[in-house]
PDB file of C-alpha atoms in Angstrom:
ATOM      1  CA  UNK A 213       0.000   0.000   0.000  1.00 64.00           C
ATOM      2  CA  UNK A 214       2.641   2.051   0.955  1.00 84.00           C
ATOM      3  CA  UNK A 215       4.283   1.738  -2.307  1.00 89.00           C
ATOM      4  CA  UNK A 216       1.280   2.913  -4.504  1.00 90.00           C
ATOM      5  CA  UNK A 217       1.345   5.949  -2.495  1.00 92.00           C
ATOM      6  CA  UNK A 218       4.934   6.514  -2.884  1.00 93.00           C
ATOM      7  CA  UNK A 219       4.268   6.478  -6.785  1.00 94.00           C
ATOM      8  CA  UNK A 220       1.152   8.653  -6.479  1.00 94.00           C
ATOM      9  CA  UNK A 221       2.837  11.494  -5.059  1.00 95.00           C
ATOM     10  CA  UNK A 222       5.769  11.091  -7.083  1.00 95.00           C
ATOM     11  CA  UNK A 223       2.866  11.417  -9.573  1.00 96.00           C
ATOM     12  CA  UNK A 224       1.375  14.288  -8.545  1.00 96.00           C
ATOM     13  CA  UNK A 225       4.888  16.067  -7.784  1.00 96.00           C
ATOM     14  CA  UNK A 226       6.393  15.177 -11.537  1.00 96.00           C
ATOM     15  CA  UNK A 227       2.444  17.093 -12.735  1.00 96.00           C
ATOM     16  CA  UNK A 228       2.720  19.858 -10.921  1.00 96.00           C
ATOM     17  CA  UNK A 229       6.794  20.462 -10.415  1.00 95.00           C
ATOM     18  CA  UNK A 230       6.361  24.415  -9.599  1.00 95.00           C
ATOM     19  CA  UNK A 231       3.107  23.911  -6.536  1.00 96.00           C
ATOM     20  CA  UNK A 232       4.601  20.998  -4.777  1.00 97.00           C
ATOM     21  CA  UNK A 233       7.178  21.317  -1.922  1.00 97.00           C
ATOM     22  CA  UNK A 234       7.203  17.677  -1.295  1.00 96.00           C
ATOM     23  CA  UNK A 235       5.216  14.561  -0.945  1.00 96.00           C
ATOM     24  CA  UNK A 236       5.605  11.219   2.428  1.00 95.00           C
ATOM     25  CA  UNK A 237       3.602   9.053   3.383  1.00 94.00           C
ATOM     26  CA  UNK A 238       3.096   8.810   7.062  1.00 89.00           C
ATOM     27  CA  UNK A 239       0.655   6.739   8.950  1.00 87.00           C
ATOM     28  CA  UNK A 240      -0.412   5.171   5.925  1.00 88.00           C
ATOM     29  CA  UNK A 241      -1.659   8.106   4.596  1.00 91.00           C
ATOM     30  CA  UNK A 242       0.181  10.534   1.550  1.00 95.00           C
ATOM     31  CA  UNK A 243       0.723  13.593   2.274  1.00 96.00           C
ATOM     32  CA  UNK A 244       1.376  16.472  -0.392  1.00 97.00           C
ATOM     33  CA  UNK A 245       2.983  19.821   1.059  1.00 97.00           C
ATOM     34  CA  UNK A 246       1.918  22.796  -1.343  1.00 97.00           C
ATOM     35  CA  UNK A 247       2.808  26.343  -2.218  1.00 97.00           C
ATOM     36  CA  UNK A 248      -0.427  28.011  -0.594  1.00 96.00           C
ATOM     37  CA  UNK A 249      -0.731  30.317  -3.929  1.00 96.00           C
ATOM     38  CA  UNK A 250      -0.742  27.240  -5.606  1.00 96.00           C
ATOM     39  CA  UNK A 251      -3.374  25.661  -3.439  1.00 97.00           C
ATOM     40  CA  UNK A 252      -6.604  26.000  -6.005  1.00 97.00           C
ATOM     41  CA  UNK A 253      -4.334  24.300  -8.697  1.00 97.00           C
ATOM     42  CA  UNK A 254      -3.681  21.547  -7.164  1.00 97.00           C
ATOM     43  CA  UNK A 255      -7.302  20.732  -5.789  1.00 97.00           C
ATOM     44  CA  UNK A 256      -8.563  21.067  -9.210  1.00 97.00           C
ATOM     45  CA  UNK A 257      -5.894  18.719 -10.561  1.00 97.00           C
ATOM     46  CA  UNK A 258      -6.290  16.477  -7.692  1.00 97.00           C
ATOM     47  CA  UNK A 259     -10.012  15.977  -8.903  1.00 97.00           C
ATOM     48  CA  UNK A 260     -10.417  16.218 -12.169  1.00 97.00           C
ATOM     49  CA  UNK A 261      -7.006  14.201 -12.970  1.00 96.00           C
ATOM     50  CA  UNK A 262      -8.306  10.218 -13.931  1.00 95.00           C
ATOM     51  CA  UNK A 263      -5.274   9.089 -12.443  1.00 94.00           C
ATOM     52  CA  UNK A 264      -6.376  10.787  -8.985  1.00 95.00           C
ATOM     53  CA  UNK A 265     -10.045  11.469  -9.091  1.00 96.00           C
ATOM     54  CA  UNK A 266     -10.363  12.791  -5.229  1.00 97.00           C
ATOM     55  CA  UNK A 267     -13.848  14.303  -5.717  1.00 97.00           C
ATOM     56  CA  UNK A 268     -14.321  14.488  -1.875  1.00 97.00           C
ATOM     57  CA  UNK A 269     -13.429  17.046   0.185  1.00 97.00           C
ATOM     58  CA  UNK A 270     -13.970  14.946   3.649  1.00 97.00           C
ATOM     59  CA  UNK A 271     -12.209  17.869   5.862  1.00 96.00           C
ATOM     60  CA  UNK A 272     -10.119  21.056   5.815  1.00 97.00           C
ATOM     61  CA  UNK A 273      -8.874  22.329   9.345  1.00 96.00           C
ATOM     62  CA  UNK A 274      -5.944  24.438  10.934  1.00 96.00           C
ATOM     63  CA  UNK A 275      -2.954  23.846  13.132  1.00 96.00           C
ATOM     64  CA  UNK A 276      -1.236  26.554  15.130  1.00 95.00           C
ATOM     65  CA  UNK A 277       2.690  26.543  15.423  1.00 94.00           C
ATOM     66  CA  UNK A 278       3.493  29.829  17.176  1.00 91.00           C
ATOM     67  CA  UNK A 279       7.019  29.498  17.352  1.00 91.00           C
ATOM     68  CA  UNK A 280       7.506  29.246  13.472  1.00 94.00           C
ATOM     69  CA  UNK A 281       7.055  32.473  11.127  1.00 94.00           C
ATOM     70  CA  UNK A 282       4.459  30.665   9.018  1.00 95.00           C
ATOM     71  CA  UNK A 283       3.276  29.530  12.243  1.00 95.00           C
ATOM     72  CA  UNK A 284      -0.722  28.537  10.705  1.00 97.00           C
ATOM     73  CA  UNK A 285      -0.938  24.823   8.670  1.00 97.00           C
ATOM     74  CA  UNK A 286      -4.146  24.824   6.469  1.00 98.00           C
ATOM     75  CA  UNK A 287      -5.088  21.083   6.029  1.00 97.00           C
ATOM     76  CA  UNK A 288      -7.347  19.727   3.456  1.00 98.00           C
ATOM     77  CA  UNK A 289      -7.886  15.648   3.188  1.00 97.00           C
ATOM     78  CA  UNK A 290      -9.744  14.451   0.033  1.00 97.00           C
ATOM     79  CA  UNK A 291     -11.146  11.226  -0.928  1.00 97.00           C
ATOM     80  CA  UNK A 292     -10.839   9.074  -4.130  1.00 95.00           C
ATOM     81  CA  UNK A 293     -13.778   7.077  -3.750  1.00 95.00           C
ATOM     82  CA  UNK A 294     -13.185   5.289  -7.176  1.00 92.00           C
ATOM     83  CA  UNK A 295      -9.387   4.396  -6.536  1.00 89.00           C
ATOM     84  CA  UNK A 296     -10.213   3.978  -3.013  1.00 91.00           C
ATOM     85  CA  UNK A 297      -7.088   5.971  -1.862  1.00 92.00           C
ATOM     86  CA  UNK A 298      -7.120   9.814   0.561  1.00 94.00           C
ATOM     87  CA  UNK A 299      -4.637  12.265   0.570  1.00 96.00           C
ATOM     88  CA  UNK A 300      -3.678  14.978   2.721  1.00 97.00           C
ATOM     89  CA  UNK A 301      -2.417  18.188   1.205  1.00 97.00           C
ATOM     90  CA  UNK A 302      -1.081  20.961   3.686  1.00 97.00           C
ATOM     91  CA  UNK A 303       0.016  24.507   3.129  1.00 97.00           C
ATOM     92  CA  UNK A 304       1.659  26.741   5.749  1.00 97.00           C
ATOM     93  CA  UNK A 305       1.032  30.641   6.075  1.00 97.00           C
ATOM     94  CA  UNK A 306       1.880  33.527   8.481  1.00 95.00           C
ATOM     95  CA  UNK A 307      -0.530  35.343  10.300  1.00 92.00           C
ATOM     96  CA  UNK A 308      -1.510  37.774   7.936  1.00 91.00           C
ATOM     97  CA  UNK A 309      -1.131  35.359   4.517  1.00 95.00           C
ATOM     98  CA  UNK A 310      -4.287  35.425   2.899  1.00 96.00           C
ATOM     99  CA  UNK A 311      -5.175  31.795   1.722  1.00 97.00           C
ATOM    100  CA  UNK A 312      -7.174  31.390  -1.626  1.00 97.00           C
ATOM    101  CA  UNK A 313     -10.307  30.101  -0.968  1.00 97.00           C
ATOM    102  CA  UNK A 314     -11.244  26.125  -2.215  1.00 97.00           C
ATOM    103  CA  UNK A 315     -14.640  26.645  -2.850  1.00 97.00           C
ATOM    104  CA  UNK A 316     -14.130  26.941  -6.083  1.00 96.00           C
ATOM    105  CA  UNK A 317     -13.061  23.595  -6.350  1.00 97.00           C
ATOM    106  CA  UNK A 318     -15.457  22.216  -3.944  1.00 97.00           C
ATOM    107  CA  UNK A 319     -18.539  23.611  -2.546  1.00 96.00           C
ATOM    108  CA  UNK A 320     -17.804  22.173   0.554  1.00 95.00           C
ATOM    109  CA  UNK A 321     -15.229  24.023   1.598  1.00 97.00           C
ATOM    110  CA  UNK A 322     -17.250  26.818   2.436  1.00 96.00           C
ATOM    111  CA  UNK A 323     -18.486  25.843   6.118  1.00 96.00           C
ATOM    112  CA  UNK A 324     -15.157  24.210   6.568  1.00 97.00           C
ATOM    113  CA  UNK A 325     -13.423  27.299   5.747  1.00 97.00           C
ATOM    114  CA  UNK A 326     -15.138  29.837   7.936  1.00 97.00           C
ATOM    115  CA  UNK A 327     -14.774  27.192  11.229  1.00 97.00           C
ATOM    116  CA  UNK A 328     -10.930  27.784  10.213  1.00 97.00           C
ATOM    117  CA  UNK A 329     -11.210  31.324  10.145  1.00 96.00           C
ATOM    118  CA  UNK A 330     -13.313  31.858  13.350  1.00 96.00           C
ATOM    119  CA  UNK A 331     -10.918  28.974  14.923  1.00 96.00           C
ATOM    120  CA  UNK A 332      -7.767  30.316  14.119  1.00 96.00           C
ATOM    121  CA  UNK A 333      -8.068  33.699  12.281  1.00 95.00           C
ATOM    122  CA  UNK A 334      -6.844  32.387   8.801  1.00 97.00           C
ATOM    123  CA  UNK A 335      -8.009  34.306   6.288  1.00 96.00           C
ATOM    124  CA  UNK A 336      -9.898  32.892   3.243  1.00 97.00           C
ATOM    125  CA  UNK A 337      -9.241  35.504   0.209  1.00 96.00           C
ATOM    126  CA  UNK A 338     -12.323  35.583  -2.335  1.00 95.00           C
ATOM    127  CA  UNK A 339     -14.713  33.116   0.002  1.00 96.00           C
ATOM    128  CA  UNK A 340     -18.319  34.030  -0.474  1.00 95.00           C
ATOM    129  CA  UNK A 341     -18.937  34.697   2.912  1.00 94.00           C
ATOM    130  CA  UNK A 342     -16.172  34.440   5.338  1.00 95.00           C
ATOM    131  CA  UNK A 343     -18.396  35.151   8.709  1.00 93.00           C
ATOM    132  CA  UNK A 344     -17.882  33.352  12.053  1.00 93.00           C
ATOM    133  CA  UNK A 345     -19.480  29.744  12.042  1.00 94.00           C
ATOM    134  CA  UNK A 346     -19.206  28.303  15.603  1.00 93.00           C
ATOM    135  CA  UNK A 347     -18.338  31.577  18.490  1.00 89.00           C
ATOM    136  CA  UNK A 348     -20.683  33.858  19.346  1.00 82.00           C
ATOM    137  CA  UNK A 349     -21.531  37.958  17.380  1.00 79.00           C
ATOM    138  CA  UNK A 350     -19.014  40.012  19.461  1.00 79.00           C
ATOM    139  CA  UNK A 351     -16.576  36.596  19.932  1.00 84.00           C
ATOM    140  CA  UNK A 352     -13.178  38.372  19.943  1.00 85.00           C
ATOM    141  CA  UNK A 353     -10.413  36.526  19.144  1.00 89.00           C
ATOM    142  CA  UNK A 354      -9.549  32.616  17.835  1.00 93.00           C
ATOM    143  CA  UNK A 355     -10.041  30.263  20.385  1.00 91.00           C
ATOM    144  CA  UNK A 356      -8.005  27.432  18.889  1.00 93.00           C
ATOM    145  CA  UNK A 357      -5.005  29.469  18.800  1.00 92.00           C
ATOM    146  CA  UNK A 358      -2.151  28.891  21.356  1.00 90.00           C
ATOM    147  CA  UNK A 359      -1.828  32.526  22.525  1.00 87.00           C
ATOM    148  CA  UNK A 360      -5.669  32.539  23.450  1.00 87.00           C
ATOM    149  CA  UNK A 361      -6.042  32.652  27.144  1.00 81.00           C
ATOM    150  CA  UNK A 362      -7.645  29.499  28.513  1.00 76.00           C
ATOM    151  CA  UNK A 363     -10.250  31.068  30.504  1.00 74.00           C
ATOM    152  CA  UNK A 364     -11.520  33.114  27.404  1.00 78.00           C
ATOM    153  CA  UNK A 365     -11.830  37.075  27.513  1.00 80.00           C
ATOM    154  CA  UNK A 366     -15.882  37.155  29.125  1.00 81.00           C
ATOM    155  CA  UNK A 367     -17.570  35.054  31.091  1.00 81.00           C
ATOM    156  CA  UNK A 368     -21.424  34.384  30.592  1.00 82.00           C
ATOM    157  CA  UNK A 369     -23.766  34.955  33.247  1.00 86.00           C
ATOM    158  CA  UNK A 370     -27.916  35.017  33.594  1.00 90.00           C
ATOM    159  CA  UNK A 371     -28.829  38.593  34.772  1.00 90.00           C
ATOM    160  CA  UNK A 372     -31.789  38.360  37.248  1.00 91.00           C
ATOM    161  CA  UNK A 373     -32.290  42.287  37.006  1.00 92.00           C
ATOM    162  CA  UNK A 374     -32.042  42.997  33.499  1.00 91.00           C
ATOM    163  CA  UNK A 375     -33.704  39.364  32.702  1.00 91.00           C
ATOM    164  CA  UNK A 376     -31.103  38.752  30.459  1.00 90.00           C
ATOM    165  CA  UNK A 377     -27.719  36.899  29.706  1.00 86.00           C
ATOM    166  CA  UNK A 378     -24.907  39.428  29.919  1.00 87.00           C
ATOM    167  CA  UNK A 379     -21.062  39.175  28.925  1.00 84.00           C
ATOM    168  CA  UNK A 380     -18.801  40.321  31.729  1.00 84.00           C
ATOM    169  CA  UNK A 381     -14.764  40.685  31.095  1.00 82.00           C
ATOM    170  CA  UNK A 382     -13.054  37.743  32.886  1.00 76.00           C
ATOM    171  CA  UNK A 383     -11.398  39.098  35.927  1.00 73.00           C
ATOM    172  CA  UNK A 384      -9.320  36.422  37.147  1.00 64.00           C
ATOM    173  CA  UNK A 385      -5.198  37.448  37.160  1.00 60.00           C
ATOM    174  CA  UNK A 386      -2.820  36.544  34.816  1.00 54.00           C
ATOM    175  CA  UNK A 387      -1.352  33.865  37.011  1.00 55.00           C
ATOM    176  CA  UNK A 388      -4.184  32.148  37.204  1.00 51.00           C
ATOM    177  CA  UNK A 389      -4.493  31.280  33.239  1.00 53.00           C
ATOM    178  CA  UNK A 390      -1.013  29.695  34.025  1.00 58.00           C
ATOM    179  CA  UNK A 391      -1.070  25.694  34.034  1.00 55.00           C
ATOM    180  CA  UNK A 392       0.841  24.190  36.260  1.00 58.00           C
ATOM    181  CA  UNK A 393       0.620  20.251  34.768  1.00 56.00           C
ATOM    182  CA  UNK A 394       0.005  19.687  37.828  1.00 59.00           C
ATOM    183  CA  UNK A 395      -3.283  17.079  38.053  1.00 59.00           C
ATOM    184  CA  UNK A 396      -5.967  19.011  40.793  1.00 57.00           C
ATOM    185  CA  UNK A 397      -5.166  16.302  43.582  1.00 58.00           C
ATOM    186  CA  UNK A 398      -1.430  16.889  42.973  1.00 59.00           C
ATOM    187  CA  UNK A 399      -1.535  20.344  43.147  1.00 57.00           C
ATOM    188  CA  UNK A 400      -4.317  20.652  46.020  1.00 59.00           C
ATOM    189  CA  UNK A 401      -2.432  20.659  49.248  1.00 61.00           C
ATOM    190  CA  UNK A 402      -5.569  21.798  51.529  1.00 62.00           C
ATOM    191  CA  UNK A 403      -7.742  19.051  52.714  1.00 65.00           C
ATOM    192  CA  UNK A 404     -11.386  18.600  51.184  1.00 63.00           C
ATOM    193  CA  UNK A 405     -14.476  18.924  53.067  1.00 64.00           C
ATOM    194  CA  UNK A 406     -15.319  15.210  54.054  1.00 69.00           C
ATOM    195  CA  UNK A 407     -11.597  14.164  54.052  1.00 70.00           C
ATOM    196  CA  UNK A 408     -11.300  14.633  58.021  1.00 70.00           C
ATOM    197  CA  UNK A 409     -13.972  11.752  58.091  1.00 72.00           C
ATOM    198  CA  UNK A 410     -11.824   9.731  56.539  1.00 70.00           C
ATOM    199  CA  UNK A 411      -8.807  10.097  58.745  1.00 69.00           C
ATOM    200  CA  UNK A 412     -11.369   9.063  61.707  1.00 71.00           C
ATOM    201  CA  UNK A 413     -11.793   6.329  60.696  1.00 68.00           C
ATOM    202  CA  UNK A 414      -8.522   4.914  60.181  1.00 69.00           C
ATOM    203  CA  UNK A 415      -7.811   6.394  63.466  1.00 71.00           C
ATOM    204  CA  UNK A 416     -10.417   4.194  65.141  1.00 71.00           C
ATOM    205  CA  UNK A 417      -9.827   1.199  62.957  1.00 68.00           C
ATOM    206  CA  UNK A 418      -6.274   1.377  64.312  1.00 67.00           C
ATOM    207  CA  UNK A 419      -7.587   1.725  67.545  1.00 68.00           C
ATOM    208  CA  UNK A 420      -9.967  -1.612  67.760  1.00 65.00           C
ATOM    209  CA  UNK A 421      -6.928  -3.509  66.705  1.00 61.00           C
TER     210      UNK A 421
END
């Protein structure tokens, strides 16, 4: 199996010589590493080529890599249901690198293109309507980036007054969006209400031996 990927993306890399950066196979899976100017070429050749024939879009996400300069990966997997075979082609772009929309190529892409953006902030040049998908109107920020702070930015409460919910600014310190990798029973050194119990009754067990 691993070999008829090899010669796929040696394939697809000898087609399209000046949009590929490379092609493995890892996990079982091919994956093709793209110019992301390039991207919309080689989705269309992808699916209309009868060698390749991946006429599926099955996902198209984000990763977050702070610590590089093109610190977003845009990842799209397709599926050839006639050959039977996916792929996985990935792009990389910096924080302001606009990425050319794939909706063009498939329709699909559209949903799976604004969760990106409202995830991680990527933008999707020339999408029909690049609005947030899953945070709220107002959201500020992308929650799936690394730099987001863990307890969010507002906090959502029921107002008994104004009979509505309200958004309040989270007001807990700095040092407390700090993890320590610490599990909550390694880290908790006070002892929990009932825990005295407990003790007792070791104590008294002890002592009716």
């Amino acid at each position: 199996m691993d070999e008829a990927l090899i010669d796929l993306g040696d394939y697809i890399a000898a087609a399209l010589p000046q949009d590929v950066i490379g092609t493995e196979v890892a996990v079982g899976e091919l994956m093709v590493t793209v110019r992301p100017a390039s991207i919309t070429r080689v989705l269309t050749f992808l699916r209309d080529d009868s060698t390749c024939l991946f006429k599926v879009l099955i996902d198209l996400c984000g990763a977050d890599y702070p610590e590089r300069e093109a610190r977003f990966d845009v990842v799209y997997t397709l599926l050839s249901m006639s050959q039977n075979q996916r792929v996985r082609v990935k792009l990389s772009v910096g924080e302001d690198e606009p990425v050319p929309t794939a909706t063009t190529v498939y329709s699909a892409a559209g949903w799976c293109e604004r969760e990106t953006w409202d995830m991680y902030g990527i933008y999707f040049a020339d999408h029909p309507d690049l609005r947030r998908i899953l945070t709220d109107y107002g959201f500020e920020g992308h929650p799936m980036r690394k730099d987001f702070p863990l307890t969010g930015r507002v906090e959502v409460r029921y107002d008994e007054t104004q009979k509505r919910v309200v958004y309040d600014p989270v007001k807990l310190t700095q040092d407390f969006r700090s993890f320590d990798f610490l599990s909550p029973w390694e880290g908790m050194n006070e002892i929990l209400p009932g825990d005295e119990k407990a003790s007792e009754d070791e104590e008294e067990g002890a002592e009716s031996t």
